[in-house]
Amino acid sequence: MKPFSLLVLRAPVRCLLGLALTLTQLSAQAQTPPEAQQFTLSNGMTLIVKVDKRAPTAVHMLWVRVGSMDEVDGVSGVAHVLEHMLFKGTATVKQGEFSRRVAALGGRENAFTNKDYTGYYQQIPAKRLSEVMALEADRFAHNQWPDAEFVKELEVVKEERRMRTEDSPRMLMYEQLNATQFVASPYRRPVVGWMNDLDAMTPQDARDFYRRWYVPANAAVVVVGDVDVAEVRRLAETSYGQIPAGVVPARKPREEPVQTGTRRVLVKAPADQAYITLSWKVPNFSGFETTDDNRDALALTLLSAVLDGYSGARLDRALAQGEGRLADSVGASNTMSGRGPQVFMLDAVPAKGKTPEQLEAALRAQIARIAKEGVSEAEMRRVKAQWMASNVYQRDSIFNQARELGNAWIEGMPLDSAERVLESLNTITPAQVQAVAAKYFGDDTLTVATLLPQTGARAFPRKPSAASRHGESTR
């Protein structure tokens, strides 16, 4: 599961505060002065520290600006495989000892891989911070494992792919959707990798990827909690700062060419119901400069909220309620920002007796209606209040605060991006939402994926495997 980020916005969660709090009150709570501080260690590694003394705990995260988008064809999945291998030990920490030591400190830990990044974290009592910093710095710089251990762990990853993708009809469909809508962008490859690439992957593939990308200048340490900034900085220099500096490899742009016609993909798989997703290429929010793309990315995010931002929003009310309903469920999302191209998606499960084709037309009609009639001021106030409320509550967690800061660093955004995104969303007008509904939802940038349910034998016979892991993006 990809960590939530205000910079990677999707359809908002349901409002937790209701309408008792006004938008003005929520905005005032969200617009607190940024408290995080950023430093550069002597070897080029970034350190970000934010003090939150509400509890004697701390979250320590290591973010590496490398993910599946940095892979090349033939070794897809290597970023995720390497995330697994980082738990296999160093010259001084035996296999499995890292997790045992964190648990003994009273902490919990895990890792995650995404298209844009790889991350590792520990949540521990604040007084044990120095110990986890030393452990994490050691494996970042000195990870090592025998070939036999790699071969064994690779089978774990393959089983993960079988469980998370090949056994999930919708995940199979989304994998094919990405492979169809993107041609040059590395976003076309699955994070977990193609099975053929996993079958052919060697220990040296992972070691080469590790040596290439795991260099201090390509990583950031984020610490949030009951800490002293000066002391954290000292600990970081003592642990991470001693790692030899390296050179971050040059990244080729690999920009996606302009799409010039609708693309369609049909996926047959064992399933109880059909499923359809419409995906349009849309602008990437790249910062806070006043540009058409940045403004439109914000407006598209609020459009997704108008369509699917609360119980009984437009899509649900029009397509999934009443006796003549077309859908059992509907959704909308706008990915908004990231290192690669972004998309706006509509998805739905047809109701009994309805077809994917009927739903495709109905979903597009809802966008066309907004393009023609616009949205009301009342709708805009409601969805903005939803965003504010959900994010005020998100910040009660020091873990979520750390994720916000890490995501901001990955995308090259300022530390106060979370607050500034909320402020920017609050400036979007109904007219701007109407304008993007009219601008971005034609045929040329559209890719449609449809899941066609099949009965009978499994489409992908399972191979026996002794182990599995939880989550494509978590260890």
Short mmCIF file of C-alpha atoms in Angstrom, two decimals:
data_model
loop_
_atom_site.label_atom_id
_atom_site.label_comp_id
_atom_site.label_asym_id
_atom_site.label_seq_id
_atom_site.Cartn_x
_atom_site.Cartn_y
_atom_site.Cartn_z
CA MET A 1 0.00 0.00 0.00
CA LYS A 2 1.35 3.34 -0.98
CA PRO A 3 1.74 5.71 2.06
CA PHE A 4 -0.72 8.57 2.06
CA SER A 5 0.73 11.90 1.03
CA LEU A 6 -0.79 15.28 0.56
CA LEU A 7 1.37 15.45 -2.54
CA VAL A 8 0.00 12.23 -3.95
CA LEU A 9 -3.66 13.03 -3.57
CA ARG A 10 -6.41 10.59 -4.34
CA ALA A 11 -10.13 10.66 -3.65
CA PRO A 12 -10.43 11.96 -0.06
CA VAL A 13 -11.43 9.87 2.92
CA ARG A 14 -14.79 10.43 4.51
CA CYS A 15 -15.06 13.49 6.70
CA LEU A 16 -14.41 12.75 10.36
CA LEU A 17 -15.46 16.10 11.73
CA GLY A 18 -18.78 16.42 9.92
CA LEU A 19 -20.05 19.88 9.23
CA ALA A 20 -19.73 21.08 12.81
CA LEU A 21 -16.40 22.67 11.96
CA THR A 22 -16.47 25.34 9.31
CA LEU A 23 -13.98 25.52 6.46
CA THR A 24 -12.47 28.61 8.05
CA GLN A 25 -11.86 26.79 11.34
CA LEU A 26 -10.33 23.79 9.58
CA SER A 27 -8.10 25.99 7.45
CA ALA A 28 -6.82 27.79 10.53
CA GLN A 29 -5.90 24.43 12.12
CA ALA A 30 -4.19 23.18 8.97
CA GLN A 31 -2.13 26.31 8.36
CA THR A 32 0.23 25.91 11.30
CA PRO A 33 3.76 27.24 10.81
CA PRO A 34 6.11 24.59 9.41
CA GLU A 35 8.21 23.12 12.20
CA ALA A 36 10.43 20.75 10.27
CA GLN A 37 14.08 21.62 9.71
CA GLN A 38 16.26 20.31 6.90
CA PHE A 39 20.02 19.81 6.90
CA THR A 40 22.63 18.34 4.56
CA LEU A 41 25.15 15.99 6.13
CA SER A 42 28.82 16.15 5.22
CA ASN A 43 28.44 13.34 2.65
CA GLY A 44 25.43 14.87 0.89
CA MET A 45 22.66 12.94 2.67
CA THR A 46 19.57 14.95 3.67
CA LEU A 47 18.30 15.07 7.25
CA ILE A 48 14.80 16.30 8.10
CA VAL A 49 13.73 16.70 11.74
CA LYS A 50 10.37 17.71 13.19
CA VAL A 51 9.71 17.97 16.93
CA ASP A 52 6.43 16.65 18.34
CA LYS A 53 6.53 16.13 22.09
CA ARG A 54 2.98 14.88 22.67
CA ALA A 55 4.29 11.38 23.44
CA PRO A 56 7.76 9.99 24.26
CA THR A 57 8.05 8.26 20.88
CA ALA A 58 9.77 8.89 17.58
CA VAL A 59 9.49 7.76 13.98
CA HIS A 60 12.72 7.23 12.07
CA MET A 61 12.49 6.85 8.30
CA LEU A 62 15.07 6.38 5.59
CA TRP A 63 13.87 7.40 2.13
CA VAL A 64 15.81 6.49 -1.02
CA ARG A 65 14.86 8.27 -4.23
CA VAL A 66 14.73 5.07 -6.25
CA GLY A 67 11.80 2.90 -7.20
CA SER A 68 10.51 0.81 -10.04
CA MET A 69 10.67 3.80 -12.40
CA ASP A 70 14.47 3.69 -12.12
CA GLU A 71 14.67 0.11 -13.36
CA VAL A 72 15.37 -0.94 -16.94
CA ASP A 73 13.61 -3.57 -19.02
CA GLY A 74 14.70 -7.07 -18.13
CA VAL A 75 15.12 -6.45 -14.40
CA SER A 76 11.67 -5.16 -13.45
CA GLY A 77 10.99 -5.68 -9.75
CA VAL A 78 14.62 -5.34 -8.67
CA ALA A 79 13.93 -2.27 -6.48
CA HIS A 80 11.35 -4.24 -4.53
CA VAL A 81 13.52 -7.36 -4.33
CA LEU A 82 16.36 -5.23 -2.99
CA GLU A 83 14.05 -3.83 -0.30
CA HIS A 84 13.59 -7.44 0.89
CA MET A 85 17.34 -8.06 0.81
CA LEU A 86 18.09 -5.06 3.05
CA PHE A 87 16.77 -7.22 5.91
CA LYS A 88 19.33 -9.96 5.26
CA GLY A 89 22.15 -8.56 7.31
CA THR A 90 25.54 -6.87 7.24
CA ALA A 91 29.04 -7.83 8.35
CA THR A 92 28.06 -7.05 11.96
CA VAL A 93 24.30 -7.74 12.02
CA LYS A 94 23.23 -11.29 11.18
CA GLN A 95 20.19 -12.16 9.08
CA GLY A 96 16.98 -11.50 11.04
CA GLU A 97 18.86 -9.65 13.78
CA PHE A 98 17.77 -6.19 12.59
CA SER A 99 14.08 -6.89 13.21
CA ARG A 100 14.79 -8.69 16.49
CA ARG A 101 16.78 -5.73 17.81
CA VAL A 102 14.08 -3.22 16.88
CA ALA A 103 11.46 -5.38 18.61
CA ALA A 104 13.69 -5.64 21.69
CA LEU A 105 13.83 -1.84 21.81
CA GLY A 106 10.03 -1.77 22.03
CA GLY A 107 9.64 -0.71 18.41
CA ARG A 108 8.06 -1.81 15.16
CA GLU A 109 9.51 -1.62 11.67
CA ASN A 110 8.85 -2.34 8.03
CA ALA A 111 9.65 -1.11 4.52
CA PHE A 112 7.87 -0.18 1.31
CA THR A 113 8.65 0.16 -2.38
CA ASN A 114 6.79 2.34 -4.85
CA LYS A 115 7.23 3.53 -8.42
CA ASP A 116 9.00 6.66 -7.11
CA TYR A 117 10.86 5.59 -3.97
CA THR A 118 11.89 2.97 -1.43
CA GLY A 119 11.47 3.57 2.29
CA TYR A 120 12.39 1.96 5.59
CA TYR A 121 11.01 2.93 8.99
CA GLN A 122 11.05 2.25 12.70
CA GLN A 123 8.67 3.59 15.35
CA ILE A 124 10.38 3.42 18.72
CA PRO A 125 10.61 5.02 22.17
CA ALA A 126 12.40 8.32 21.56
CA LYS A 127 15.24 7.43 23.92
CA ARG A 128 16.21 4.50 21.64
CA LEU A 129 16.60 6.64 18.53
CA SER A 130 20.39 6.46 18.46
CA GLU A 131 20.29 2.67 18.29
CA VAL A 132 17.96 2.44 15.30
CA MET A 133 19.88 5.18 13.49
CA ALA A 134 23.07 3.15 13.87
CA LEU A 135 21.31 -0.01 12.65
CA GLU A 136 19.77 1.67 9.62
CA ALA A 137 22.97 3.45 8.64
CA ASP A 138 24.84 0.15 8.85
CA ARG A 139 22.52 -1.69 6.47
CA PHE A 140 22.26 1.26 4.09
CA ALA A 141 26.05 1.25 3.69
CA HIS A 142 27.02 -2.40 4.30
CA ASN A 143 24.15 -4.64 3.21
CA GLN A 144 25.40 -8.10 2.22
CA TRP A 145 24.02 -11.60 1.73
CA PRO A 146 25.03 -14.91 0.15
CA ASP A 147 23.66 -15.90 -3.26
CA ALA A 148 21.66 -18.74 -1.72
CA GLU A 149 19.76 -16.31 0.46
CA PHE A 150 18.89 -14.19 -2.56
CA VAL A 151 17.53 -17.22 -4.41
CA LYS A 152 15.41 -18.11 -1.40
CA GLU A 153 14.02 -14.59 -0.97
CA LEU A 154 13.31 -14.28 -4.67
CA GLU A 155 10.83 -17.15 -4.28
CA VAL A 156 9.12 -15.15 -1.55
CA VAL A 157 8.74 -12.22 -3.94
CA LYS A 158 7.39 -14.48 -6.68
CA GLU A 159 4.79 -15.82 -4.28
CA GLU A 160 3.95 -12.25 -3.36
CA ARG A 161 3.31 -11.54 -7.03
CA ARG A 162 1.08 -14.60 -7.31
CA MET A 163 -0.93 -13.64 -4.25
CA ARG A 164 -1.19 -9.90 -4.85
CA THR A 165 -1.49 -9.80 -8.64
CA GLU A 166 -2.12 -13.12 -10.34
CA ASP A 167 -4.72 -14.15 -7.77
CA SER A 168 -6.41 -10.73 -7.96
CA PRO A 169 -8.39 -10.12 -11.16
CA ARG A 170 -8.54 -6.37 -10.60
CA MET A 171 -4.81 -6.13 -9.98
CA LEU A 172 -4.22 -8.05 -13.19
CA MET A 173 -6.42 -5.55 -14.98
CA TYR A 174 -4.59 -2.55 -13.51
CA GLU A 175 -1.24 -4.09 -14.44
CA GLN A 176 -2.41 -4.35 -18.04
CA LEU A 177 -3.90 -0.86 -17.91
CA ASN A 178 -0.54 0.64 -16.95
CA ALA A 179 1.27 -1.39 -19.58
CA THR A 180 -1.19 -0.10 -22.20
CA GLN A 181 -1.56 3.57 -21.32
CA PHE A 182 2.19 4.19 -20.90
CA VAL A 183 4.60 3.58 -23.76
CA ALA A 184 7.91 5.26 -22.85
CA SER A 185 7.34 6.05 -19.19
CA PRO A 186 8.73 3.44 -16.78
CA TYR A 187 5.38 3.68 -14.97
CA ARG A 188 4.27 1.00 -17.44
CA ARG A 189 6.10 -1.68 -15.42
CA PRO A 190 4.65 -3.24 -12.25
CA VAL A 191 6.43 -2.48 -8.99
CA VAL A 192 6.60 -6.16 -8.11
CA GLY A 193 8.06 -6.93 -11.56
CA TRP A 194 7.06 -9.18 -14.43
CA MET A 195 7.29 -12.85 -13.52
CA ASN A 196 9.67 -13.57 -16.40
CA ASP A 197 12.06 -10.90 -15.11
CA LEU A 198 11.88 -12.33 -11.59
CA ASP A 199 12.60 -15.82 -12.96
CA ALA A 200 15.70 -14.46 -14.72
CA MET A 201 16.93 -12.14 -11.94
CA THR A 202 20.38 -12.80 -10.50
CA PRO A 203 22.01 -11.80 -7.21
CA GLN A 204 24.33 -9.51 -9.15
CA ASP A 205 21.33 -7.61 -10.60
CA ALA A 206 20.31 -6.64 -7.08
CA ARG A 207 23.86 -5.86 -5.96
CA ASP A 208 24.43 -3.62 -8.99
CA PHE A 209 21.17 -1.75 -8.32
CA TYR A 210 22.14 -1.32 -4.65
CA ARG A 211 25.59 0.07 -5.45
CA ARG A 212 24.20 2.37 -8.11
CA TRP A 213 21.38 4.01 -6.18
CA TYR A 214 22.02 3.56 -2.44
CA VAL A 215 24.38 6.52 -2.09
CA PRO A 216 24.03 9.26 0.56
CA ALA A 217 23.13 12.05 -1.88
CA ASN A 218 20.16 9.96 -3.07
CA ALA A 219 18.70 9.44 0.41
CA ALA A 220 17.01 11.33 3.21
CA VAL A 221 16.59 10.54 6.90
CA VAL A 222 13.34 11.80 8.45
CA VAL A 223 12.88 11.92 12.23
CA VAL A 224 9.66 13.08 13.87
CA GLY A 225 8.79 12.90 17.55
CA ASP A 226 9.95 13.75 21.05
CA VAL A 227 13.49 14.67 20.06
CA ASP A 228 16.02 17.47 20.27
CA VAL A 229 17.00 18.78 16.83
CA ALA A 230 20.65 19.40 17.67
CA GLU A 231 21.02 15.95 19.19
CA VAL A 232 19.41 14.26 16.18
CA ARG A 233 21.74 16.16 13.90
CA ARG A 234 24.73 15.01 15.95
CA LEU A 235 23.52 11.39 15.87
CA ALA A 236 23.00 11.59 12.11
CA GLU A 237 26.52 12.84 11.49
CA THR A 238 27.90 10.12 13.77
CA SER A 239 26.04 7.33 11.98
CA TYR A 240 24.96 8.29 8.46
CA GLY A 241 27.53 11.04 8.04
CA GLN A 242 30.37 8.53 8.17
CA ILE A 243 29.19 6.74 5.01
CA PRO A 244 31.44 7.63 2.04
CA ALA A 245 29.87 10.07 -0.39
CA GLY A 246 28.89 8.82 -3.81
CA VAL A 247 27.60 10.14 -7.11
CA VAL A 248 23.92 9.89 -7.99
CA PRO A 249 23.67 8.49 -11.53
CA ALA A 250 22.20 10.76 -14.19
CA ARG A 251 18.57 10.00 -14.90
CA LYS A 252 17.31 10.06 -18.47
CA PRO A 253 13.93 11.81 -18.82
CA ARG A 254 12.00 8.98 -20.57
CA GLU A 255 9.05 11.28 -21.18
CA GLU A 256 5.74 9.80 -22.31
CA PRO A 257 4.86 10.72 -25.90
CA VAL A 258 1.55 12.42 -26.61
CA GLN A 259 -1.30 9.93 -26.89
CA THR A 260 -3.40 10.42 -30.01
CA GLY A 261 -6.30 8.04 -29.64
CA THR A 262 -8.29 5.91 -27.22
CA ARG A 263 -6.62 2.69 -26.11
CA ARG A 264 -8.54 -0.31 -24.84
CA VAL A 265 -7.53 -3.44 -22.99
CA LEU A 266 -9.73 -6.42 -22.13
CA VAL A 267 -8.61 -8.75 -19.35
CA LYS A 268 -10.20 -12.16 -18.88
CA ALA A 269 -9.84 -13.64 -15.41
CA PRO A 270 -11.84 -15.67 -12.88
CA ALA A 271 -14.12 -13.15 -11.15
CA ASP A 272 -17.67 -12.78 -9.89
CA GLN A 273 -18.30 -9.38 -11.46
CA ALA A 274 -17.08 -7.26 -14.33
CA TYR A 275 -15.09 -4.11 -13.60
CA ILE A 276 -14.19 -1.09 -15.71
CA THR A 277 -11.68 1.72 -15.32
CA LEU A 278 -11.35 4.84 -17.46
CA SER A 279 -7.96 6.54 -17.18
CA TRP A 280 -7.00 9.90 -18.70
CA LYS A 281 -3.52 11.42 -18.75
CA VAL A 282 -3.57 14.74 -16.86
CA PRO A 283 -1.00 17.36 -15.71
CA ASN A 284 1.47 16.70 -12.93
CA PHE A 285 1.49 19.11 -10.01
CA SER A 286 5.15 20.12 -9.98
CA GLY A 287 5.27 22.87 -7.37
CA PHE A 288 3.78 26.15 -6.27
CA GLU A 289 4.66 28.27 -9.26
CA THR A 290 1.59 29.77 -10.89
CA THR A 291 1.30 27.70 -14.06
CA ASP A 292 -1.65 26.32 -15.98
CA ASP A 293 -0.60 22.73 -15.24
CA ASN A 294 -0.27 23.29 -11.49
CA ARG A 295 -3.61 25.08 -11.29
CA ASP A 296 -5.31 22.39 -13.37
CA ALA A 297 -3.83 19.57 -11.26
CA LEU A 298 -5.37 21.14 -8.16
CA ALA A 299 -8.72 21.67 -9.89
CA LEU A 300 -8.74 18.04 -11.09
CA THR A 301 -8.17 16.89 -7.53
CA LEU A 302 -11.23 18.81 -6.39
CA LEU A 303 -13.18 17.46 -9.37
CA SER A 304 -12.43 13.93 -8.13
CA ALA A 305 -13.70 14.98 -4.72
CA VAL A 306 -16.91 16.41 -6.18
CA LEU A 307 -17.49 13.10 -7.91
CA ASP A 308 -16.47 10.76 -5.09
CA GLY A 309 -15.36 12.72 -2.04
CA TYR A 310 -18.06 11.82 0.45
CA SER A 311 -20.98 9.46 1.02
CA GLY A 312 -23.65 10.26 -1.53
CA ALA A 313 -21.37 12.29 -3.80
CA ARG A 314 -22.27 12.71 -7.47
CA LEU A 315 -21.17 9.35 -8.85
CA ASP A 316 -22.70 7.35 -6.02
CA ARG A 317 -25.96 9.30 -6.14
CA ALA A 318 -26.34 9.11 -9.92
CA LEU A 319 -25.12 5.58 -10.65
CA ALA A 320 -25.18 3.41 -7.52
CA GLN A 321 -28.43 4.36 -5.77
CA GLY A 322 -32.06 3.54 -6.47
CA GLU A 323 -33.83 0.64 -8.14
CA GLY A 324 -32.52 1.44 -11.61
CA ARG A 325 -28.92 1.81 -10.55
CA LEU A 326 -26.21 0.97 -13.05
CA ALA A 327 -23.39 0.20 -10.61
CA ASP A 328 -22.74 -1.66 -7.39
CA SER A 329 -19.85 0.72 -6.70
CA VAL A 330 -18.20 3.71 -8.35
CA GLY A 331 -15.08 5.77 -7.71
CA ALA A 332 -12.92 8.66 -8.88
CA SER A 333 -9.31 9.63 -8.17
CA ASN A 334 -6.62 12.02 -9.34
CA THR A 335 -3.04 11.00 -8.62
CA MET A 336 -1.93 14.67 -8.84
CA SER A 337 1.83 14.45 -8.35
CA GLY A 338 4.84 12.20 -8.59
CA ARG A 339 8.09 11.69 -10.47
CA GLY A 340 6.24 10.35 -13.52
CA PRO A 341 3.04 11.11 -15.48
CA GLN A 342 -0.27 11.42 -13.65
CA VAL A 343 -3.76 10.12 -14.40
CA PHE A 344 -7.38 10.81 -13.52
CA MET A 345 -9.41 7.63 -13.11
CA LEU A 346 -13.06 6.65 -12.95
CA ASP A 347 -13.95 3.07 -12.02
CA ALA A 348 -17.11 1.06 -11.47
CA VAL A 349 -18.59 -2.39 -10.91
CA PRO A 350 -21.70 -2.96 -13.06
CA ALA A 351 -24.91 -3.84 -11.24
CA LYS A 352 -26.61 -7.12 -12.10
CA GLY A 353 -27.87 -7.02 -15.67
CA LYS A 354 -25.80 -3.94 -16.59
CA THR A 355 -22.80 -3.90 -18.90
CA PRO A 356 -19.38 -2.22 -18.75
CA GLU A 357 -20.31 -0.33 -21.90
CA GLN A 358 -23.36 1.20 -20.19
CA LEU A 359 -21.21 2.25 -17.25
CA GLU A 360 -18.53 3.76 -19.47
CA ALA A 361 -21.13 5.98 -21.10
CA ALA A 362 -22.69 6.89 -17.76
CA LEU A 363 -19.37 7.79 -16.15
CA ARG A 364 -18.41 10.01 -19.05
CA ALA A 365 -21.84 11.64 -18.93
CA GLN A 366 -21.20 12.74 -15.35
CA ILE A 367 -18.00 14.51 -16.39
CA ALA A 368 -19.78 16.06 -19.38
CA ARG A 369 -22.53 17.32 -17.10
CA ILE A 370 -20.04 19.18 -14.92
CA ALA A 371 -18.31 20.56 -18.02
CA LYS A 372 -21.69 21.94 -19.18
CA GLU A 373 -23.39 22.94 -15.91
CA GLY A 374 -20.50 23.44 -13.48
CA VAL A 375 -20.53 22.78 -9.74
CA SER A 376 -22.12 24.81 -6.97
CA GLU A 377 -20.39 26.88 -4.31
CA ALA A 378 -21.99 24.61 -1.71
CA GLU A 379 -20.39 21.51 -3.27
CA MET A 380 -17.01 23.20 -3.32
CA ARG A 381 -17.26 24.26 0.31
CA ARG A 382 -18.19 20.73 1.30
CA VAL A 383 -15.35 18.94 -0.48
CA LYS A 384 -12.80 21.49 0.73
CA ALA A 385 -14.00 20.97 4.28
CA GLN A 386 -13.62 17.20 3.77
CA TRP A 387 -10.00 17.64 2.70
CA MET A 388 -9.21 19.93 5.60
CA ALA A 389 -10.87 17.69 8.17
CA SER A 390 -9.20 14.49 7.03
CA ASN A 391 -5.77 16.09 6.97
CA VAL A 392 -6.11 17.74 10.36
CA TYR A 393 -6.72 14.27 11.77
CA GLN A 394 -3.90 12.72 9.71
CA ARG A 395 -1.45 14.99 11.49
CA ASP A 396 -2.31 13.54 14.87
CA SER A 397 0.03 10.71 13.87
CA ILE A 398 3.77 11.32 13.92
CA PHE A 399 4.07 8.49 11.42
CA ASN A 400 1.88 10.37 8.94
CA GLN A 401 3.85 13.56 9.57
CA ALA A 402 7.05 11.70 8.69
CA ARG A 403 5.46 10.28 5.54
CA GLU A 404 4.40 13.75 4.43
CA LEU A 405 7.93 15.05 4.85
CA GLY A 406 9.49 12.07 3.09
CA ASN A 407 7.13 12.30 0.14
CA ALA A 408 7.81 16.03 -0.16
CA TRP A 409 11.55 15.38 -0.31
CA ILE A 410 11.15 12.62 -2.91
CA GLU A 411 9.31 15.04 -5.22
CA GLY A 412 11.64 17.98 -4.54
CA MET A 413 8.94 19.97 -2.75
CA PRO A 414 9.42 22.35 0.21
CA LEU A 415 8.94 21.06 3.75
CA ASP A 416 5.71 22.99 4.22
CA SER A 417 4.15 21.46 1.09
CA ALA A 418 1.32 19.83 3.04
CA GLU A 419 0.08 23.19 4.32
CA ARG A 420 0.64 24.92 1.02
CA VAL A 421 -1.28 22.27 -0.93
CA LEU A 422 -4.26 22.76 1.36
CA GLU A 423 -4.02 26.52 0.97
CA SER A 424 -3.79 26.15 -2.81
CA LEU A 425 -6.78 23.80 -2.98
CA ASN A 426 -8.76 26.34 -1.01
CA THR A 427 -8.23 28.93 -3.77
CA ILE A 428 -9.69 26.77 -6.55
CA THR A 429 -13.03 28.08 -7.81
CA PRO A 430 -16.09 26.28 -9.23
CA ALA A 431 -15.28 27.82 -12.61
CA GLN A 432 -11.83 26.21 -12.59
CA VAL A 433 -13.32 22.80 -11.80
CA GLN A 434 -15.80 23.23 -14.64
CA ALA A 435 -12.97 24.25 -16.98
CA VAL A 436 -10.86 21.13 -16.33
CA ALA A 437 -13.95 18.92 -16.76
CA ALA A 438 -14.28 20.39 -20.24
CA LYS A 439 -10.55 20.28 -21.04
CA TYR A 440 -9.11 16.86 -20.16
CA PHE A 441 -11.74 14.20 -20.80
CA GLY A 442 -11.74 13.67 -24.54
CA ASP A 443 -10.92 10.48 -26.42
CA ASP A 444 -7.29 11.06 -27.32
CA THR A 445 -5.79 10.71 -23.82
CA LEU A 446 -8.18 7.98 -22.63
CA THR A 447 -7.32 4.36 -21.88
CA VAL A 448 -10.16 1.99 -20.94
CA ALA A 449 -9.55 -1.30 -19.13
CA THR A 450 -12.32 -3.84 -18.70
CA LEU A 451 -12.28 -6.98 -16.59
CA LEU A 452 -14.34 -9.76 -18.20
CA PRO A 453 -15.29 -12.43 -15.61
CA GLN A 454 -14.45 -16.01 -16.52
CA THR A 455 -15.61 -19.26 -15.00
CA GLY A 456 -13.79 -22.55 -14.75
CA ALA A 457 -10.09 -23.20 -14.20
CA ARG A 458 -7.71 -20.57 -12.88
CA ALA A 459 -6.19 -18.37 -15.56
CA PHE A 460 -2.81 -18.62 -13.80
CA PRO A 461 -2.17 -22.03 -12.20
CA ARG A 462 -0.34 -21.54 -8.90
CA LYS A 463 3.16 -22.83 -8.44
CA PRO A 464 3.93 -24.20 -4.98
CA SER A 465 5.90 -21.90 -2.69
CA ALA A 466 6.79 -22.10 0.95
CA ALA A 467 6.60 -18.43 1.86
CA SER A 468 4.78 -15.20 1.21
CA ARG A 469 4.99 -11.57 2.18
CA HIS A 470 2.38 -8.96 2.99
CA GLY A 471 1.91 -6.35 0.31
CA GLU A 472 3.53 -5.49 -2.97
CA SER A 473 4.84 -2.25 -1.57
CA THR A 474 5.61 -3.42 1.95
CA ARG A 475 8.00 -6.09 3.10
#
